GROMACS .gro file of C-alpha atoms in nm:
model
  485
    1MET     CA    1   1.975  -3.191  -6.059
    2GLU     CA    2   1.849  -3.155  -6.420
    3GLU     CA    3   2.117  -2.893  -6.489
    4GLU     CA    4   2.380  -3.135  -6.356
    5LYS     CA    5   2.263  -3.397  -6.607
    6LYS     CA    6   2.281  -3.149  -6.893
    7ILE     CA    7   2.637  -3.057  -6.808
    8GLU     CA    8   2.736  -3.423  -6.819
    9ASP     CA    9   2.553  -3.468  -7.154
   10HIS     CA   10   2.767  -3.191  -7.307
   11SER     CA   11   3.061  -3.433  -7.328
   12GLU     CA   12   2.870  -3.599  -7.617
   13GLU     CA   13   2.809  -3.265  -7.783
   14ASN     CA   14   2.708  -3.381  -8.134
   15SER     CA   15   2.513  -3.690  -8.031
   16PHE     CA   16   2.188  -3.768  -8.215
   17ILE     CA   17   1.879  -3.928  -8.068
   18ARG     CA   18   1.691  -4.155  -8.306
   19ILE     CA   19   1.317  -4.176  -8.250
   20LYS     CA   20   1.087  -4.411  -8.447
   21LYS     CA   21   0.735  -4.279  -8.490
   22PHE     CA   22   0.462  -4.391  -8.728
   23LYS     CA   23   0.603  -4.366  -9.090
   24PHE     CA   24   0.957  -4.424  -8.956
   25ILE     CA   25   0.989  -4.047  -8.935
   26MET     CA   26   1.326  -3.968  -8.788
   27LEU     CA   27   1.372  -3.673  -8.559
   28ILE     CA   28   1.724  -3.567  -8.472
   29PHE     CA   29   1.770  -3.356  -8.165
   30LEU     CA   30   2.084  -3.151  -8.146
   31LEU     CA   31   2.166  -3.025  -7.801
   32ILE     CA   32   2.335  -2.689  -7.836
   33PHE     CA   33   2.502  -2.594  -7.512
   34SER     CA   34   2.682  -2.267  -7.457
   35THR     CA   35   2.770  -2.034  -7.176
   36ALA     CA   36   2.480  -1.815  -7.288
   37GLY     CA   37   2.211  -2.081  -7.241
   38ILE     CA   38   2.063  -2.401  -7.381
   39THR     CA   39   1.850  -2.439  -7.695
   40LEU     CA   40   1.693  -2.762  -7.813
   41VAL     CA   41   1.637  -2.782  -8.194
   42ALA     CA   42   1.439  -3.061  -8.362
   43LEU     CA   43   1.525  -3.141  -8.726
   44SER     CA   44   1.270  -3.341  -8.930
   45PHE     CA   45   1.310  -3.601  -9.205
   46GLY     CA   46   1.004  -3.700  -9.411
   47ASP     CA   47   0.682  -3.515  -9.470
   48GLU     CA   48   0.644  -3.381  -9.117
   49LYS     CA   49   0.722  -3.023  -9.030
   50ALA     CA   50   1.021  -2.947  -8.812
   51VAL     CA   51   0.947  -2.862  -8.453
   52SER     CA   52   1.162  -2.633  -8.242
   53VAL     CA   53   1.148  -2.656  -7.865
   54ALA     CA   54   1.331  -2.383  -7.673
   55ILE     CA   55   1.446  -2.418  -7.316
   56PRO     CA   56   1.463  -2.071  -7.160
   57GLU     CA   57   1.813  -1.932  -7.136
   58ARG     CA   58   1.948  -1.881  -6.785
   59LYS     CA   59   2.208  -1.610  -6.843
   60GLU     CA   60   2.283  -1.586  -6.472
   61PHE     CA   61   2.439  -1.934  -6.496
   62SER     CA   62   2.685  -1.844  -6.773
   63LYS     CA   63   2.958  -1.755  -6.525
   64LEU     CA   64   2.905  -2.081  -6.337
   65TYR     CA   65   2.925  -2.290  -6.654
   66GLU     CA   66   3.235  -2.100  -6.766
   67ALA     CA   67   3.409  -2.164  -6.433
   68TYR     CA   68   3.313  -2.533  -6.443
   69ASP     CA   69   3.445  -2.579  -6.799
   70MET     CA   70   3.763  -2.385  -6.723
   71LEU     CA   71   3.847  -2.603  -6.421
   72ASP     CA   72   3.746  -2.920  -6.599
   73GLU     CA   73   3.969  -2.847  -6.899
   74LYS     CA   74   4.262  -2.652  -6.757
   75TYR     CA   75   4.317  -2.746  -6.391
   76PHE     CA   76   4.659  -2.909  -6.358
   77GLU     CA   77   4.507  -3.235  -6.231
   78LYS     CA   78   4.197  -3.427  -6.333
   79VAL     CA   79   3.903  -3.289  -6.136
   80ASP     CA   80   3.631  -3.481  -5.958
   81HIS     CA   81   3.310  -3.366  -6.130
   82LYS     CA   82   3.089  -3.468  -5.838
   83LYS     CA   83   3.302  -3.268  -5.594
   84LEU     CA   84   3.278  -2.962  -5.817
   85ILE     CA   85   2.899  -2.987  -5.829
   86ASP     CA   86   2.876  -3.051  -5.452
   87GLY     CA   87   3.102  -2.752  -5.390
   88ALA     CA   88   2.896  -2.527  -5.616
   89ILE     CA   89   2.572  -2.616  -5.441
   90ALA     CA   90   2.731  -2.584  -5.096
   91GLY     CA   91   2.870  -2.244  -5.194
   92MET     CA   92   2.529  -2.123  -5.312
   93VAL     CA   93   2.367  -2.223  -4.985
   94LYS     CA   94   2.650  -2.073  -4.780
   95ALA     CA   95   2.604  -1.743  -4.965
   96LEU     CA   96   2.259  -1.716  -4.805
   97ASP     CA   97   2.445  -1.632  -4.483
   98ASP     CA   98   2.191  -1.838  -4.289
   99PRO     CA   99   2.330  -2.077  -4.023
  100TYR     CA  100   2.020  -2.295  -4.055
  101SER     CA  101   2.048  -2.358  -4.430
  102ASP     CA  102   2.308  -2.602  -4.554
  103TYR     CA  103   2.397  -2.862  -4.814
  104MET     CA  104   2.472  -3.216  -4.702
  105THR     CA  105   2.658  -3.473  -4.907
  106LYS     CA  106   2.530  -3.830  -4.884
  107GLU     CA  107   2.772  -3.904  -4.600
  108GLU     CA  108   2.668  -3.594  -4.406
  109ASN     CA  109   2.299  -3.663  -4.467
  110ASP     CA  110   2.338  -4.018  -4.337
  111LYS     CA  111   2.493  -3.878  -4.017
  112PHE     CA  112   2.206  -3.632  -3.980
  113GLN     CA  113   1.947  -3.908  -4.015
  114GLU     CA  114   2.130  -4.100  -3.740
  115SER     CA  115   2.082  -3.807  -3.502
  116ILE     CA  116   1.701  -3.837  -3.518
  117SER     CA  117   1.696  -4.216  -3.504
  118ALA     CA  118   1.729  -4.449  -3.204
  119SER     CA  119   2.094  -4.371  -3.125
  120PHE     CA  120   2.430  -4.265  -3.265
  121GLN     CA  121   2.791  -4.262  -3.152
  122GLY     CA  122   2.973  -3.943  -3.062
  123ILE     CA  123   2.992  -3.690  -2.779
  124GLY     CA  124   2.626  -3.579  -2.780
  125ALA     CA  125   2.614  -3.205  -2.847
  126GLU     CA  126   2.389  -3.002  -3.077
  127ILE     CA  127   2.599  -2.752  -3.272
  128GLN     CA  128   2.545  -2.486  -3.537
  129GLU     CA  129   2.757  -2.256  -3.752
  130MET     CA  130   2.730  -1.891  -3.650
  131ASN     CA  131   2.932  -1.612  -3.811
  132GLY     CA  132   3.206  -1.853  -3.911
  133ASP     CA  133   3.223  -2.022  -3.569
  134ILE     CA  134   3.094  -2.361  -3.459
  135VAL     CA  135   2.879  -2.292  -3.153
  136VAL     CA  136   2.719  -2.537  -2.911
  137VAL     CA  137   2.341  -2.495  -2.890
  138SER     CA  138   2.314  -2.751  -2.612
  139PRO     CA  139   2.468  -3.079  -2.492
  140ILE     CA  140   2.238  -3.383  -2.478
  141LYS     CA  141   2.134  -3.493  -2.130
  142GLY     CA  142   2.362  -3.763  -1.988
  143SER     CA  143   2.600  -3.742  -2.285
  144PRO     CA  144   2.982  -3.734  -2.268
  145ALA     CA  145   2.958  -3.367  -2.374
  146GLU     CA  146   2.737  -3.279  -2.076
  147LYS     CA  147   2.953  -3.480  -1.834
  148ALA     CA  148   3.263  -3.304  -1.965
  149GLY     CA  149   3.108  -2.966  -1.888
  150ILE     CA  150   3.027  -2.840  -2.239
  151LYS     CA  151   2.770  -2.561  -2.219
  152PRO     CA  152   2.537  -2.368  -2.453
  153ASN     CA  153   2.718  -2.094  -2.649
  154ASP     CA  154   3.061  -2.260  -2.614
  155LYS     CA  155   3.264  -2.207  -2.933
  156ILE     CA  156   3.454  -2.511  -3.061
  157ILE     CA  157   3.780  -2.377  -3.203
  158THR     CA  158   3.970  -2.699  -3.284
  159VAL     CA  159   3.897  -3.071  -3.309
  160ASP     CA  160   4.206  -3.285  -3.248
  161ASP     CA  161   4.416  -2.971  -3.310
  162LYS     CA  162   4.247  -2.908  -3.648
  163ASN     CA  163   4.103  -2.557  -3.670
  164ILE     CA  164   3.736  -2.579  -3.769
  165GLN     CA  165   3.655  -2.208  -3.794
  166GLY     CA  166   3.490  -2.143  -4.129
  167MET     CA  167   3.358  -2.499  -4.155
  168SER     CA  168   2.991  -2.583  -4.187
  169ALA     CA  169   2.819  -2.754  -3.894
  170ASN     CA  170   2.799  -3.076  -4.096
  171GLU     CA  171   3.173  -3.074  -4.167
  172ALA     CA  172   3.242  -3.022  -3.797
  173VAL     CA  173   3.005  -3.305  -3.699
  174LEU     CA  174   3.198  -3.549  -3.919
  175LEU     CA  175   3.517  -3.463  -3.729
  176ILE     CA  176   3.364  -3.470  -3.382
  177ARG     CA  177   3.167  -3.791  -3.413
  178GLY     CA  178   3.333  -4.130  -3.404
  179GLU     CA  179   3.316  -4.482  -3.270
  180LYS     CA  180   3.230  -4.555  -2.910
  181GLY     CA  181   3.539  -4.571  -2.690
  182THR     CA  182   3.755  -4.345  -2.909
  183LYS     CA  183   3.867  -4.004  -2.784
  184VAL     CA  184   3.840  -3.658  -2.934
  185THR     CA  185   4.010  -3.343  -2.805
  186LEU     CA  186   3.822  -3.016  -2.839
  187SER     CA  187   3.948  -2.665  -2.783
  188ILE     CA  188   3.661  -2.460  -2.636
  189GLN     CA  189   3.618  -2.085  -2.589
  190ARG     CA  190   3.352  -1.945  -2.359
  191PRO     CA  191   3.183  -1.607  -2.424
  192GLU     CA  192   3.301  -1.471  -2.089
  193ASN     CA  193   3.659  -1.602  -2.121
  194SER     CA  194   3.918  -1.518  -2.387
  195GLU     CA  195   4.129  -1.823  -2.296
  196THR     CA  196   4.058  -2.160  -2.456
  197ILE     CA  197   3.985  -2.476  -2.261
  198LYS     CA  198   4.104  -2.814  -2.389
  199MET     CA  199   3.873  -3.109  -2.330
  200THR     CA  200   3.949  -3.471  -2.414
  201ILE     CA  201   3.617  -3.656  -2.437
  202THR     CA  202   3.558  -4.028  -2.482
  203ARG     CA  203   3.288  -4.092  -2.741
  204ASP     CA  204   2.998  -4.315  -2.648
  205GLU     CA  205   2.663  -4.446  -2.769
  206ILE     CA  206   2.420  -4.154  -2.755
  207PRO     CA  207   2.069  -4.287  -2.705
  208ILE     CA  208   1.795  -4.053  -2.817
  209ASN     CA  209   1.590  -4.079  -2.500
  210THR     CA  210   1.415  -3.746  -2.510
  211VAL     CA  211   1.186  -3.764  -2.207
  212TYR     CA  212   1.294  -3.802  -1.843
  213ALA     CA  213   1.035  -3.805  -1.564
  214GLU     CA  214   1.070  -3.795  -1.186
  215MET     CA  215   0.836  -3.738  -0.894
  216LEU     CA  216   0.943  -3.463  -0.655
  217ASP     CA  217   0.788  -3.381  -0.318
  218ASN     CA  218   0.422  -3.292  -0.261
  219GLY     CA  219   0.293  -3.446  -0.582
  220VAL     CA  220   0.506  -3.227  -0.811
  221ALA     CA  221   0.620  -3.418  -1.121
  222LYS     CA  222   0.913  -3.291  -1.327
  223ILE     CA  223   0.935  -3.407  -1.688
  224GLN     CA  224   1.236  -3.301  -1.891
  225ILE     CA  225   1.216  -3.297  -2.271
  226THR     CA  226   1.571  -3.285  -2.406
  227THR     CA  227   1.489  -3.267  -2.779
  228PHE     CA  228   1.200  -3.333  -3.017
  229SER     CA  229   1.254  -3.652  -3.216
  230LYS     CA  230   1.020  -3.900  -3.383
  231HIS     CA  231   0.882  -4.055  -3.063
  232THR     CA  232   0.890  -3.764  -2.818
  233TYR     CA  233   0.512  -3.714  -2.802
  234ASP     CA  234   0.451  -4.085  -2.739
  235ASP     CA  235   0.728  -4.095  -2.477
  236LEU     CA  236   0.579  -3.792  -2.303
  237ALA     CA  237   0.234  -3.953  -2.298
  238THR     CA  238   0.386  -4.262  -2.133
  239ALA     CA  239   0.573  -4.048  -1.878
  240MET     CA  240   0.257  -3.851  -1.796
  241LYS     CA  241   0.068  -4.176  -1.730
  242GLU     CA  242   0.347  -4.297  -1.498
  243MET     CA  243   0.342  -3.970  -1.305
  244GLU     CA  244  -0.039  -3.980  -1.279
  245ASP     CA  245  -0.015  -4.330  -1.133
  246LYS     CA  246   0.227  -4.194  -0.872
  247GLY     CA  247  -0.014  -3.921  -0.764
  248MET     CA  248   0.089  -3.622  -0.978
  249LYS     CA  249  -0.088  -3.304  -0.861
  250SER     CA  250   0.117  -3.045  -1.052
  251LEU     CA  251   0.375  -3.047  -1.329
  252ILE     CA  252   0.707  -2.893  -1.431
  253ILE     CA  253   0.796  -2.926  -1.800
  254ASP     CA  254   1.172  -2.876  -1.827
  255LEU     CA  255   1.282  -2.744  -2.168
  256ARG     CA  256   1.624  -2.624  -2.056
  257ARG     CA  257   1.908  -2.711  -2.294
  258ASN     CA  258   1.654  -2.840  -2.546
  259PRO     CA  259   1.787  -2.738  -2.891
  260GLY     CA  260   1.465  -2.817  -3.076
  261GLY     CA  261   1.394  -3.083  -3.336
  262LEU     CA  262   1.079  -3.190  -3.517
  263LEU     CA  263   0.809  -2.923  -3.539
  264ASP     CA  264   0.517  -3.168  -3.549
  265GLN     CA  265   0.620  -3.316  -3.215
  266ALA     CA  266   0.628  -2.973  -3.047
  267ILE     CA  267   0.281  -2.895  -3.189
  268GLN     CA  268   0.136  -3.226  -3.066
  269ILE     CA  269   0.272  -3.162  -2.717
  270ALA     CA  270   0.148  -2.801  -2.716
  271ASN     CA  271  -0.196  -2.937  -2.803
  272LEU     CA  272  -0.204  -3.107  -2.461
  273PHE     CA  273  -0.194  -2.767  -2.289
  274VAL     CA  274  -0.351  -2.514  -2.529
  275PRO     CA  275  -0.734  -2.489  -2.527
  276GLU     CA  276  -0.912  -2.597  -2.844
  277GLY     CA  277  -0.928  -2.325  -3.108
  278LYS     CA  278  -0.644  -2.113  -2.967
  279ASN     CA  279  -0.326  -2.061  -3.169
  280ILE     CA  280  -0.021  -2.279  -3.113
  281VAL     CA  281   0.205  -2.124  -3.376
  282GLN     CA  282   0.194  -1.910  -3.689
  283VAL     CA  283   0.417  -1.962  -3.994
  284GLU     CA  284   0.483  -1.665  -4.222
  285TYR     CA  285   0.610  -1.720  -4.578
  286ARG     CA  286   0.809  -1.483  -4.800
  287ASP     CA  287   0.495  -1.359  -4.979
  288GLY     CA  288   0.344  -1.251  -4.649
  289THR     CA  289   0.101  -1.542  -4.630
  290ILE     CA  290   0.046  -1.655  -4.270
  291GLU     CA  291  -0.058  -2.008  -4.182
  292LYS     CA  292  -0.199  -2.054  -3.834
  293THR     CA  293  -0.203  -2.380  -3.641
  294ALA     CA  294  -0.473  -2.393  -3.376
  295ALA     CA  295  -0.516  -2.644  -3.096
  296GLN     CA  296  -0.749  -2.933  -3.167
  297ALA     CA  297  -0.992  -3.116  -2.941
  298GLY     CA  298  -0.857  -3.403  -2.734
  299LYS     CA  299  -0.707  -3.484  -2.397
  300LYS     CA  300  -0.582  -3.176  -2.213
  301VAL     CA  301  -0.354  -3.138  -1.912
  302ASP     CA  302  -0.565  -2.968  -1.645
  303ILE     CA  303  -0.325  -2.952  -1.350
  304PRO     CA  304  -0.109  -2.652  -1.251
  305THR     CA  305   0.196  -2.640  -1.479
  306VAL     CA  306   0.516  -2.438  -1.505
  307VAL     CA  307   0.768  -2.453  -1.792
  308LEU     CA  308   1.144  -2.409  -1.743
  309ILE     CA  309   1.353  -2.243  -2.018
  310ASP     CA  310   1.711  -2.118  -2.051
  311LYS     CA  311   1.958  -1.997  -2.314
  312GLY     CA  312   1.987  -2.353  -2.448
  313SER     CA  313   1.613  -2.371  -2.525
  314ALA     CA  314   1.583  -2.319  -2.900
  315SER     CA  315   1.358  -2.362  -3.202
  316ALA     CA  316   1.082  -2.622  -3.138
  317SER     CA  317   1.122  -2.583  -2.761
  318GLU     CA  318   1.063  -2.209  -2.805
  319ILE     CA  319   0.753  -2.285  -3.013
  320LEU     CA  320   0.619  -2.497  -2.726
  321ALA     CA  321   0.716  -2.237  -2.464
  322GLY     CA  322   0.557  -1.953  -2.665
  323ALA     CA  323   0.238  -2.153  -2.724
  324VAL     CA  324   0.176  -2.249  -2.361
  325SER     CA  325   0.269  -1.902  -2.238
  326GLU     CA  326   0.054  -1.693  -2.474
  327SER     CA  327  -0.236  -1.934  -2.536
  328ALA     CA  328  -0.258  -2.129  -2.210
  329GLY     CA  329  -0.131  -1.877  -1.953
  330ILE     CA  330   0.139  -2.114  -1.825
  331GLN     CA  331   0.427  -1.944  -1.645
  332LEU     CA  332   0.780  -1.958  -1.786
  333VAL     CA  333   1.061  -1.974  -1.528
  334GLY     CA  334   1.437  -1.952  -1.582
  335ASP     CA  335   1.652  -1.756  -1.829
  336LYS     CA  336   1.582  -1.600  -2.169
  337SER     CA  337   1.570  -1.860  -2.446
  338PHE     CA  338   1.808  -1.892  -2.744
  339GLY     CA  339   1.607  -1.711  -3.012
  340LYS     CA  340   1.560  -1.921  -3.327
  341GLY     CA  341   1.247  -1.811  -3.511
  342THR     CA  342   1.282  -1.977  -3.852
  343VAL     CA  343   1.148  -2.298  -4.006
  344GLN     CA  344   1.356  -2.528  -4.225
  345THR     CA  345   1.263  -2.786  -4.488
  346ALA     CA  346   1.480  -3.038  -4.672
  347ASN     CA  347   1.505  -3.156  -5.032
  348ASN     CA  348   1.664  -3.495  -5.099
  349PHE     CA  349   1.850  -3.560  -5.423
  350LYS     CA  350   1.868  -3.897  -5.598
  351ASP     CA  351   2.232  -3.951  -5.496
  352GLY     CA  352   2.144  -3.928  -5.125
  353SER     CA  353   2.262  -3.570  -5.079
  354ASN     CA  354   2.033  -3.308  -4.932
  355VAL     CA  355   1.969  -2.934  -4.920
  356LYS     CA  356   1.815  -2.796  -4.604
  357TYR     CA  357   1.699  -2.437  -4.626
  358THR     CA  358   1.492  -2.185  -4.435
  359MET     CA  359   1.149  -2.162  -4.596
  360ALA     CA  360   0.958  -1.945  -4.349
  361LYS     CA  361   0.966  -1.775  -4.013
  362TRP     CA  362   0.747  -1.878  -3.725
  363LEU     CA  363   0.560  -1.645  -3.492
  364THR     CA  364   0.417  -1.699  -3.146
  365PRO     CA  365   0.035  -1.719  -3.110
  366ASN     CA  366   0.025  -1.341  -3.060
  367GLY     CA  367   0.235  -1.276  -3.371
  368ASN     CA  368   0.572  -1.213  -3.203
  369TRP     CA  369   0.890  -1.304  -3.396
  370ILE     CA  370   1.148  -1.408  -3.136
  371HIS     CA  371   1.438  -1.461  -3.380
  372LYS     CA  372   1.771  -1.348  -3.228
  373LYS     CA  373   1.573  -1.205  -2.933
  374GLY     CA  374   1.455  -1.513  -2.748
  375ILE     CA  375   1.161  -1.550  -2.512
  376GLU     CA  376   1.180  -1.375  -2.176
  377PRO     CA  377   1.060  -1.585  -1.881
  378ASP     CA  378   0.779  -1.458  -1.658
  379VAL     CA  379   1.000  -1.528  -1.357
  380LYS     CA  380   1.372  -1.480  -1.420
  381VAL     CA  381   1.598  -1.712  -1.219
  382SER     CA  382   1.956  -1.793  -1.315
  383LEU     CA  383   2.178  -2.077  -1.206
  384PRO     CA  384   2.458  -1.982  -0.962
  385GLU     CA  385   2.793  -1.869  -1.099
  386TYR     CA  386   2.959  -2.194  -0.993
  387ALA     CA  387   2.740  -2.375  -1.249
  388ASN     CA  388   2.970  -2.220  -1.512
  389VAL     CA  389   3.298  -2.338  -1.360
  390SER     CA  390   3.533  -2.457  -1.634
  391TYR     CA  391   3.606  -2.821  -1.712
  392ILE     CA  392   3.927  -2.969  -1.569
  393ASP     CA  393   4.129  -3.211  -1.782
  394PRO     CA  394   4.155  -3.541  -1.585
  395ASP     CA  395   4.469  -3.636  -1.780
  396LYS     CA  396   4.662  -3.349  -1.625
  397LYS     CA  397   4.823  -3.368  -1.279
  398TYR     CA  398   4.819  -3.084  -1.025
  399LYS     CA  399   4.994  -3.069  -0.690
  400VAL     CA  400   5.156  -2.819  -0.453
  401SER     CA  401   5.313  -2.526  -0.644
  402SER     CA  402   5.104  -2.586  -0.958
  403ALA     CA  403   4.934  -2.276  -1.099
  404SER     CA  404   4.666  -2.267  -1.371
  405ASN     CA  405   4.302  -2.195  -1.449
  406ASP     CA  406   4.231  -2.563  -1.388
  407VAL     CA  407   4.353  -2.522  -1.031
  408LYS     CA  408   4.128  -2.220  -0.989
  409SER     CA  409   3.831  -2.424  -1.115
  410ALA     CA  410   3.915  -2.702  -0.869
  411GLU     CA  411   3.935  -2.451  -0.582
  412GLU     CA  412   3.591  -2.312  -0.674
  413MET     CA  413   3.444  -2.664  -0.684
  414LEU     CA  414   3.597  -2.760  -0.352
  415LYS     CA  415   3.464  -2.443  -0.190
  416VAL     CA  416   3.109  -2.505  -0.317
  417LEU     CA  417   3.126  -2.862  -0.185
  418GLY     CA  418   3.241  -2.737   0.157
  419TYR     CA  419   3.611  -2.838   0.158
  420LYS     CA  420   3.772  -2.495   0.231
  421PRO     CA  421   4.061  -2.475  -0.022
  422GLY     CA  422   4.172  -2.131   0.095
  423LYS     CA  423   4.213  -1.840  -0.143
  424ILE     CA  424   4.060  -1.894  -0.491
  425ASP     CA  425   4.359  -1.776  -0.693
  426GLY     CA  426   4.466  -2.064  -0.919
  427PHE     CA  427   4.772  -2.144  -0.703
  428TYR     CA  428   4.791  -2.495  -0.555
  429ASP     CA  429   4.908  -2.424  -0.201
  430SER     CA  430   4.896  -2.627   0.121
  431ASP     CA  431   4.532  -2.529   0.184
  432THR     CA  432   4.436  -2.662  -0.159
  433GLU     CA  433   4.623  -2.985  -0.090
  434LYS     CA  434   4.445  -3.031   0.246
  435ALA     CA  435   4.106  -2.975   0.081
  436VAL     CA  436   4.186  -3.230  -0.192
  437LYS     CA  437   4.294  -3.486   0.069
  438LYS     CA  438   3.969  -3.437   0.265
  439PHE     CA  439   3.771  -3.480  -0.056
  440GLN     CA  440   3.963  -3.796  -0.150
  441LYS     CA  441   3.906  -3.944   0.197
  442ALA     CA  442   3.533  -3.866   0.188
  443GLU     CA  443   3.497  -4.027  -0.155
  444LYS     CA  444   3.712  -4.332  -0.063
  445LEU     CA  445   3.982  -4.246  -0.317
  446LYS     CA  446   4.360  -4.276  -0.280
  447VAL     CA  447   4.458  -3.995  -0.040
  448ASN     CA  448   4.767  -3.822  -0.182
  449GLY     CA  449   4.657  -3.459  -0.224
  450ILE     CA  450   4.715  -3.473  -0.601
  451LEU     CA  451   4.443  -3.362  -0.840
  452THR     CA  452   4.433  -3.596  -1.140
  453GLY     CA  453   4.242  -3.881  -1.301
  454GLU     CA  454   3.967  -4.032  -1.084
  455THR     CA  455   3.989  -3.751  -0.828
  456THR     CA  456   3.926  -3.488  -1.097
  457VAL     CA  457   3.635  -3.680  -1.254
  458LYS     CA  458   3.475  -3.742  -0.913
  459LEU     CA  459   3.511  -3.374  -0.818
  460MET     CA  460   3.333  -3.260  -1.137
  461ASN     CA  461   3.059  -3.522  -1.093
  462LYS     CA  462   2.999  -3.415  -0.734
  463LEU     CA  463   2.962  -3.053  -0.841
  464SER     CA  464   2.712  -3.157  -1.109
  465GLU     CA  465   2.511  -3.352  -0.850
  466HIS     CA  466   2.520  -3.051  -0.617
  467ILE     CA  467   2.387  -2.820  -0.891
  468GLN     CA  468   2.100  -3.058  -0.968
  469LYS     CA  469   2.013  -3.107  -0.602
  470ASN     CA  470   2.015  -2.733  -0.533
  471ASP     CA  471   1.869  -2.619  -0.866
  472PRO     CA  472   1.723  -2.268  -0.799
  473GLN     CA  473   1.515  -2.274  -1.118
  474VAL     CA  474   1.339  -2.594  -1.017
  475LYS     CA  475   1.293  -2.461  -0.664
  476LYS     CA  476   1.132  -2.145  -0.801
  477ALA     CA  477   0.903  -2.349  -1.026
  478ILE     CA  478   0.788  -2.553  -0.724
  479GLU     CA  479   0.730  -2.229  -0.533
  480GLU     CA  480   0.513  -2.093  -0.817
  481LEU     CA  481   0.312  -2.415  -0.833
  482THR     CA  482   0.260  -2.414  -0.458
  483LYS     CA  483   0.101  -2.068  -0.484
  484ASN     CA  484  -0.168  -2.215  -0.711
  485GLN     CA  485  -0.256  -2.507  -0.484
   0.00000   0.00000   0.00000
């Protein structure tokens, strides 16, 4: 920011600074600014000797200064100096080619701070820039994004028909977020499908409730941690106490679709499971220095525990998973995790803007770097294929003779729910119509055999409920816990 001030000072190039000292000695400082560097010369009046103070030249900046001056003086319209500086900093950070380092203007930084506070308004999806694409890391539990069927690794191609490829994650967030009750239309591309899916999602208040606890059968408690924000450790402690009061005998920690968050929260939670003195995480800096964080004394969880992970488990959730696996011998069940093995820090500027950059890489307790590789579970269990069925736009209407991918998705959903839609081919025939009518009757909807509006929303919700009720990853975790009882 000091360089920014010096550039602005150059507009008063021959200004003199008058300083009164003792015998009214006057020192005049002439700031000589050129594309080759900056030199500060002190001229003396009186019987004192002149003093020269040199600021080291930064020749690598000469091209930057030259470009700034050229645009400032010769661009056909008056330029916004702040925008030029913001753009230069953003460009520098982008040149790192690191999706986890970025520059945020004041507006973008304010939005980011909202996301780790009590709540914000939007669709509720964690995104990142990856190779020029905006990719979903994970939707937030219970959010409009999750209800709409957005999944980890979905690419967002357009927002309200505006192409966002090449944008930073912060720029995309500003387009996607909005006031509760307003709608946003996203064009989504899935890794396994070349065709895009259009989703119109109604924005809502996104509460940052990060811990969800429930008691299953036989004293098995399942606690889901959806992200790591300021109060996650405290919320987990409260949930653990509630489950203990209900007779908890064993525990499932669910880190699926957890995109990460605050490192200190993950470390505090890991400390509940990792024995005192054993490593939780290692942080390696560019000079090769390694800083180890070991578990401290305190309350420990001493009941059988299993941790669930999947491809949406990233960053801080991977730190927790790696810690409990390698230092506490806790089994990991599910799918391979996302693979984010770097640590970021942020620097705030006086104007409210912010630079976030990668300052180190983190290693598991045994020294493994999982970046771009992920953590393999001890017991691999995937969700069924129908868990990846594409979203259906409720605003569209499908009836006999309609043909589309949406129809095919509806047929797959109806089949899973036991309504026999006939051949799964994307063609809305009489068998599809009969299945839709049976579904509408069972759900007390208007029976007309047309797939649209409330019927479409109800069908997608029922599939989601079915997946949760018949979750093979949870079932496997319970099976593993039962072995240890």
